[in-house]
Short mmCIF file of C-alpha atoms in Angstrom, two decimals:
data_model
loop_
_atom_site.label_atom_id
_atom_site.label_comp_id
_atom_site.label_asym_id
_atom_site.label_seq_id
_atom_site.Cartn_x
_atom_site.Cartn_y
_atom_site.Cartn_z
CA MET A 1 3.54 8.47 -15.39
CA HIS A 2 0.29 7.23 -15.15
CA LYS A 3 -1.75 9.04 -12.41
CA PHE A 4 -5.22 6.70 -12.20
CA LYS A 5 -3.66 4.52 -9.19
CA LEU A 6 -1.70 6.94 -7.47
CA PHE A 7 -4.56 9.50 -7.99
CA GLN A 8 -7.40 7.10 -7.07
CA THR A 9 -5.36 6.27 -3.25
CA VAL A 10 -4.96 10.51 -3.26
CA PHE A 11 -8.98 10.17 -3.71
CA PHE A 12 -9.16 7.85 -0.13
CA PHE A 13 -6.50 9.56 1.58
CA VAL A 14 -7.43 13.02 1.56
CA LEU A 15 -11.40 11.51 2.57
CA ALA A 16 -9.84 9.86 5.21
CA LEU A 17 -7.23 12.30 6.52
CA TYR A 18 -8.09 15.48 8.79
CA VAL A 19 -7.78 18.90 9.02
CA GLY A 20 -6.11 20.27 12.12
CA GLY A 21 -4.49 16.57 12.93
CA PHE A 22 -5.39 12.51 13.44
CA ALA A 23 -8.41 13.54 15.21
CA ALA A 24 -10.94 10.94 15.97
CA GLU A 25 -13.65 14.03 15.91
CA ASP A 26 -12.81 15.09 13.03
CA LYS A 27 -15.94 15.01 10.38
CA LEU A 28 -14.83 17.35 7.66
CA PHE A 29 -13.16 14.00 6.20
CA GLY A 30 -15.05 11.55 7.38
CA MET A 31 -12.36 9.91 9.31
CA SER A 32 -13.76 7.27 12.05
CA PRO A 33 -11.73 6.17 15.06
CA GLU A 34 -11.33 3.05 13.77
CA MET A 35 -9.43 4.06 10.74
CA SER A 36 -7.43 6.05 12.62
CA LYS A 37 -6.33 3.47 14.73
CA VAL A 38 -6.05 1.37 11.42
CA ILE A 39 -3.46 3.17 9.64
CA VAL A 40 -1.18 4.40 12.36
CA PRO A 41 0.95 1.21 12.13
CA TYR A 42 1.17 2.00 8.11
CA ILE A 43 2.43 5.54 9.09
CA GLU A 44 5.22 3.99 10.88
CA LYS A 45 6.16 1.34 8.40
CA ALA A 46 6.16 3.82 5.74
CA LYS A 47 8.49 6.44 7.68
CA ALA A 48 10.95 3.21 9.02
CA THR A 49 11.40 2.15 5.43
CA PHE A 50 11.75 5.44 3.68
CA PRO A 51 15.25 5.70 4.57
CA GLU A 52 16.58 2.82 2.31
CA VAL A 53 14.37 4.07 -0.73
CA LYS A 54 15.89 7.68 0.16
CA LYS A 55 19.26 5.86 -0.71
CA LYS A 56 18.06 4.41 -3.94
CA TYR A 57 16.39 8.29 -5.18
CA ILE A 58 19.94 9.29 -4.14
CA ALA A 59 22.07 6.78 -6.03
CA GLY A 60 20.32 7.21 -9.09
CA ASP A 61 18.28 4.02 -9.19
CA TYR A 62 14.22 5.19 -9.46
CA VAL A 63 15.90 7.37 -12.36
CA ARG A 64 17.68 4.64 -14.39
CA GLU A 65 14.41 2.17 -14.13
CA ASN A 66 12.61 4.92 -14.85
CA ARG A 67 10.48 5.64 -11.95
CA GLU A 68 9.04 8.36 -9.60
CA LEU A 69 9.16 9.28 -6.22
CA ASN A 70 6.17 10.71 -4.49
CA VAL A 71 5.78 10.95 -0.98
CA GLN A 72 3.01 12.48 0.69
CA ILE A 73 3.47 15.25 3.67
CA ASP A 74 0.50 17.60 5.67
CA LEU A 75 0.43 21.01 4.08
CA ALA A 76 -0.37 24.11 6.86
CA SER A 77 -2.53 27.55 5.84
CA LYS A 78 -1.90 30.15 7.92
CA ASP A 79 -4.96 29.56 9.94
CA GLY A 80 -3.62 25.84 11.35
CA THR A 81 -5.83 24.31 8.44
CA LYS A 82 -3.92 20.83 7.56
CA GLU A 83 -4.27 18.64 4.54
CA VAL A 84 -2.12 16.09 3.19
CA ALA A 85 -0.72 15.58 -0.24
CA PHE A 86 1.37 14.21 -2.92
CA VAL A 87 4.60 15.52 -3.48
CA ARG A 88 6.77 14.06 -6.45
CA VAL A 89 10.00 14.49 -5.33
CA VAL A 90 12.59 16.17 -7.61
CA GLN A 91 15.86 16.99 -5.04
CA CYS A 92 17.11 15.22 -2.24
CA GLN A 93 19.76 17.51 -0.21
CA GLY A 94 20.46 15.92 3.29
CA ASN A 95 17.63 15.67 4.90
CA ARG A 96 15.58 18.41 2.35
CA PHE A 97 13.78 17.60 -0.01
CA GLN A 98 11.89 19.40 -2.89
CA GLY A 99 9.22 18.12 -5.43
CA VAL A 100 6.48 19.42 -6.86
CA LEU A 101 2.88 18.72 -5.85
CA ALA A 102 1.27 16.18 -7.69
CA ASN A 103 -2.89 16.13 -6.55
CA LYS A 104 -5.58 18.87 -6.57
CA ILE A 105 -5.52 20.82 -3.57
CA GLU A 106 -8.72 20.58 -1.32
CA VAL A 107 -8.59 23.05 1.71
CA VAL A 108 -5.38 24.45 2.37
CA LYS A 109 -5.33 27.60 -0.34
CA GLU A 110 -2.30 28.34 0.12
CA TYR A 111 -0.94 25.78 -2.35
CA LYS A 112 -2.32 24.21 -5.58
CA THR A 113 -1.26 21.56 -8.08
CA GLY A 114 1.95 22.04 -9.44
CA ASP A 115 3.48 23.94 -6.79
CA THR A 116 7.03 23.79 -6.18
CA ILE A 117 7.53 22.86 -2.71
CA SER A 118 10.45 22.32 0.27
CA PHE A 119 9.96 19.79 3.16
CA THR A 120 12.13 18.29 5.73
CA GLN A 121 12.62 14.37 5.98
CA ASP A 122 10.11 14.19 9.17
CA ARG A 123 6.77 15.06 7.45
CA VAL A 124 7.37 12.26 5.38
CA MET A 125 4.08 9.65 6.37
CA ASN A 126 3.80 7.14 3.11
CA TRP A 127 5.93 7.15 -0.14
CA VAL A 128 4.98 4.98 -3.51
CA VAL A 129 7.54 4.45 -6.36
CA VAL A 130 5.51 4.88 -9.44
CA ASP A 131 6.35 3.25 -12.92
CA SER A 132 4.93 4.58 -16.17
CA LEU A 133 2.30 1.63 -16.05
CA GLY A 134 1.11 2.92 -13.05
CA ASN A 135 2.45 0.01 -10.64
CA GLU A 136 3.65 0.49 -7.25
CA GLU A 137 5.98 -0.21 -4.93
CA GLY A 138 5.05 0.83 -1.20
CA ASN A 139 2.25 3.07 -0.72
CA PHE A 140 1.40 1.24 2.56
CA VAL A 141 -0.98 3.84 3.81
CA GLY A 142 -3.08 3.88 0.84
CA LYS A 143 -2.90 0.20 0.60
CA ALA A 144 -4.19 0.38 4.17
CA ILE A 145 -7.06 2.21 3.72
CA GLU A 146 -8.47 0.49 0.49
CA ALA A 147 -8.19 -2.57 2.01
CA PHE A 148 -10.40 -0.57 5.10
CA ASP A 149 -12.85 0.53 2.59
CA SER A 150 -13.38 -2.78 1.49
CA GLY A 151 -12.89 -4.55 3.96
CA ILE A 152 -12.42 -8.39 2.51
CA VAL A 153 -8.52 -9.04 0.84
CA GLY A 154 -8.08 -12.10 -1.08
CA VAL A 155 -4.17 -13.44 -0.55
CA PHE A 156 -3.13 -15.55 -3.78
CA PHE A 157 -0.95 -18.14 -4.15
CA GLU A 158 0.73 -20.24 -6.23
CA VAL A 159 0.55 -23.85 -5.73
CA VAL A 160 2.62 -26.87 -6.95
CA PHE A 161 2.77 -30.35 -6.26
CA LYS A 162 6.65 -31.96 -6.89
CA LYS A 163 7.86 -35.13 -5.57
CA GLY A 164 4.84 -36.18 -3.35
CA LYS A 165 4.90 -32.44 -1.27
CA ILE A 166 3.44 -29.80 -1.99
CA GLU A 167 4.23 -25.94 -2.27
CA ILE A 168 2.58 -23.46 -2.01
CA LYS A 169 3.96 -19.59 -2.39
CA TYR A 170 2.81 -16.23 -1.56
CA GLN A 171 1.91 -14.17 -5.09
CA ASP A 172 0.01 -11.15 -3.70
CA ALA A 173 -3.09 -9.43 -1.78
CA LYS A 174 -6.08 -7.53 -3.87
CA SER A 175 -9.06 -5.75 -2.77
CA ALA A 176 -12.12 -7.39 -3.20
CA LYS A 177 -13.82 -3.98 -3.60
CA TYR A 178 -11.57 -2.48 -6.06
CA GLN A 179 -9.26 -5.02 -7.61
CA ASN A 180 -6.56 -3.44 -6.91
CA SER A 181 -3.00 -4.76 -5.20
CA ILE A 182 -2.45 -3.92 -2.17
CA ASP A 183 0.25 -6.28 -1.48
CA GLY A 184 2.71 -5.31 1.48
CA ILE A 185 -0.14 -4.55 4.29
CA VAL A 186 -0.81 -8.10 4.99
CA SER A 187 1.96 -9.36 7.85
CA GLN A 188 3.77 -12.48 7.40
CA ASN A 189 1.83 -13.84 10.12
CA ILE A 190 -1.39 -13.98 7.89
CA ILE A 191 0.15 -15.62 5.30
CA ALA A 192 2.04 -18.12 7.39
CA GLU A 193 -1.43 -18.88 8.61
CA LEU A 194 -3.18 -19.02 5.14
CA VAL A 195 -0.29 -21.42 3.32
CA LYS A 196 -0.45 -23.76 6.63
CA ARG A 197 -4.54 -23.64 6.39
CA LEU A 198 -4.21 -24.43 2.65
CA LYS A 199 -1.86 -27.07 2.66
CA THR A 200 -4.03 -28.90 5.43
CA SER A 201 -6.52 -28.54 2.98
CA PHE A 202 -5.05 -29.72 -0.41
CA GLU A 203 -3.54 -32.68 1.79
CA LYS A 204 -6.72 -34.15 2.85
CA LYS A 205 -8.08 -33.49 -0.72
CA ARG A 206 -5.24 -35.59 -1.90
CA LEU A 207 -5.33 -38.28 0.88
CA GLU A 208 -9.16 -38.43 -0.55
CA GLY A 209 -7.84 -39.18 -3.95
CA GLN A 210 -8.04 -35.79 -5.72
CA LYS A 211 -4.99 -35.89 -7.99
CA PHE A 212 -2.47 -33.20 -8.77
CA GLU A 213 -0.48 -32.80 -11.98
CA GLU A 214 3.32 -33.45 -11.20
CA GLY A 215 5.11 -29.80 -11.47
CA LYS A 216 1.99 -28.00 -12.84
CA PRO A 217 1.35 -24.53 -11.00
CA PHE A 218 -2.13 -23.26 -10.30
CA TYR A 219 -3.00 -20.37 -8.03
CA THR A 220 -5.70 -20.39 -5.12
CA TYR A 221 -6.18 -17.71 -2.38
CA GLY A 222 -7.37 -16.88 1.03
CA ILE A 223 -9.71 -14.59 1.85
CA PHE A 224 -8.39 -11.35 5.24
CA ASP A 225 -10.73 -9.60 7.00
CA PHE A 226 -8.86 -6.40 7.20
CA ARG A 227 -11.53 -4.71 9.65
CA THR A 228 -12.06 -7.62 11.94
CA GLY A 229 -8.57 -9.89 11.61
CA GLU A 230 -10.87 -13.21 10.56
CA ILE A 231 -9.05 -14.87 7.99
CA LYS A 232 -10.45 -18.24 5.99
CA PRO A 233 -10.22 -20.96 5.34
#
């Protein structure tokens, strides 16, 4: 598995997360109250979508696709110190999983990279399915942290002029700072509003005399400010 994208996300997640819980007053990992609020719905999204991911894992879909399932869980030391870590899943029986710690452990010294651990499904707070090239499915929490850190997200679309109509299809979203795909964290409402605005803009240009080649796709984008919710155009 290509580890760069996975461990880049681990880096941001470890910096952003906690010792002792999602506490606004926690300073060790630099988690601001604002970021704490931002990631909560993406943890919920990861938890809500994980049962379907689990079904695919049990069915052997990811093995056949040469992809690996990794999840993020919290580790705890005897003194109550907590740290979030990625675990590569190797076995699932009911709601109990077994996996291998996939990233460097910073503060919970009872664990180290490569340790085999068991955990229950309720501890899963994020998931990502990765192929050998580092292409990701899921990782909503990591992508939200990247978007928060970057601030600005480019939302990309394919545009085609067909039979007098302009068709606009969503393609992906990328962090302006890191150029990473953060597909899956931009809401359908924001995508729909950007499509509406872009279509209005292209229709205006067409009425003003701009020509569009029939059936030939081209690409454009809108801007989404992840922190403020502002979108452009």
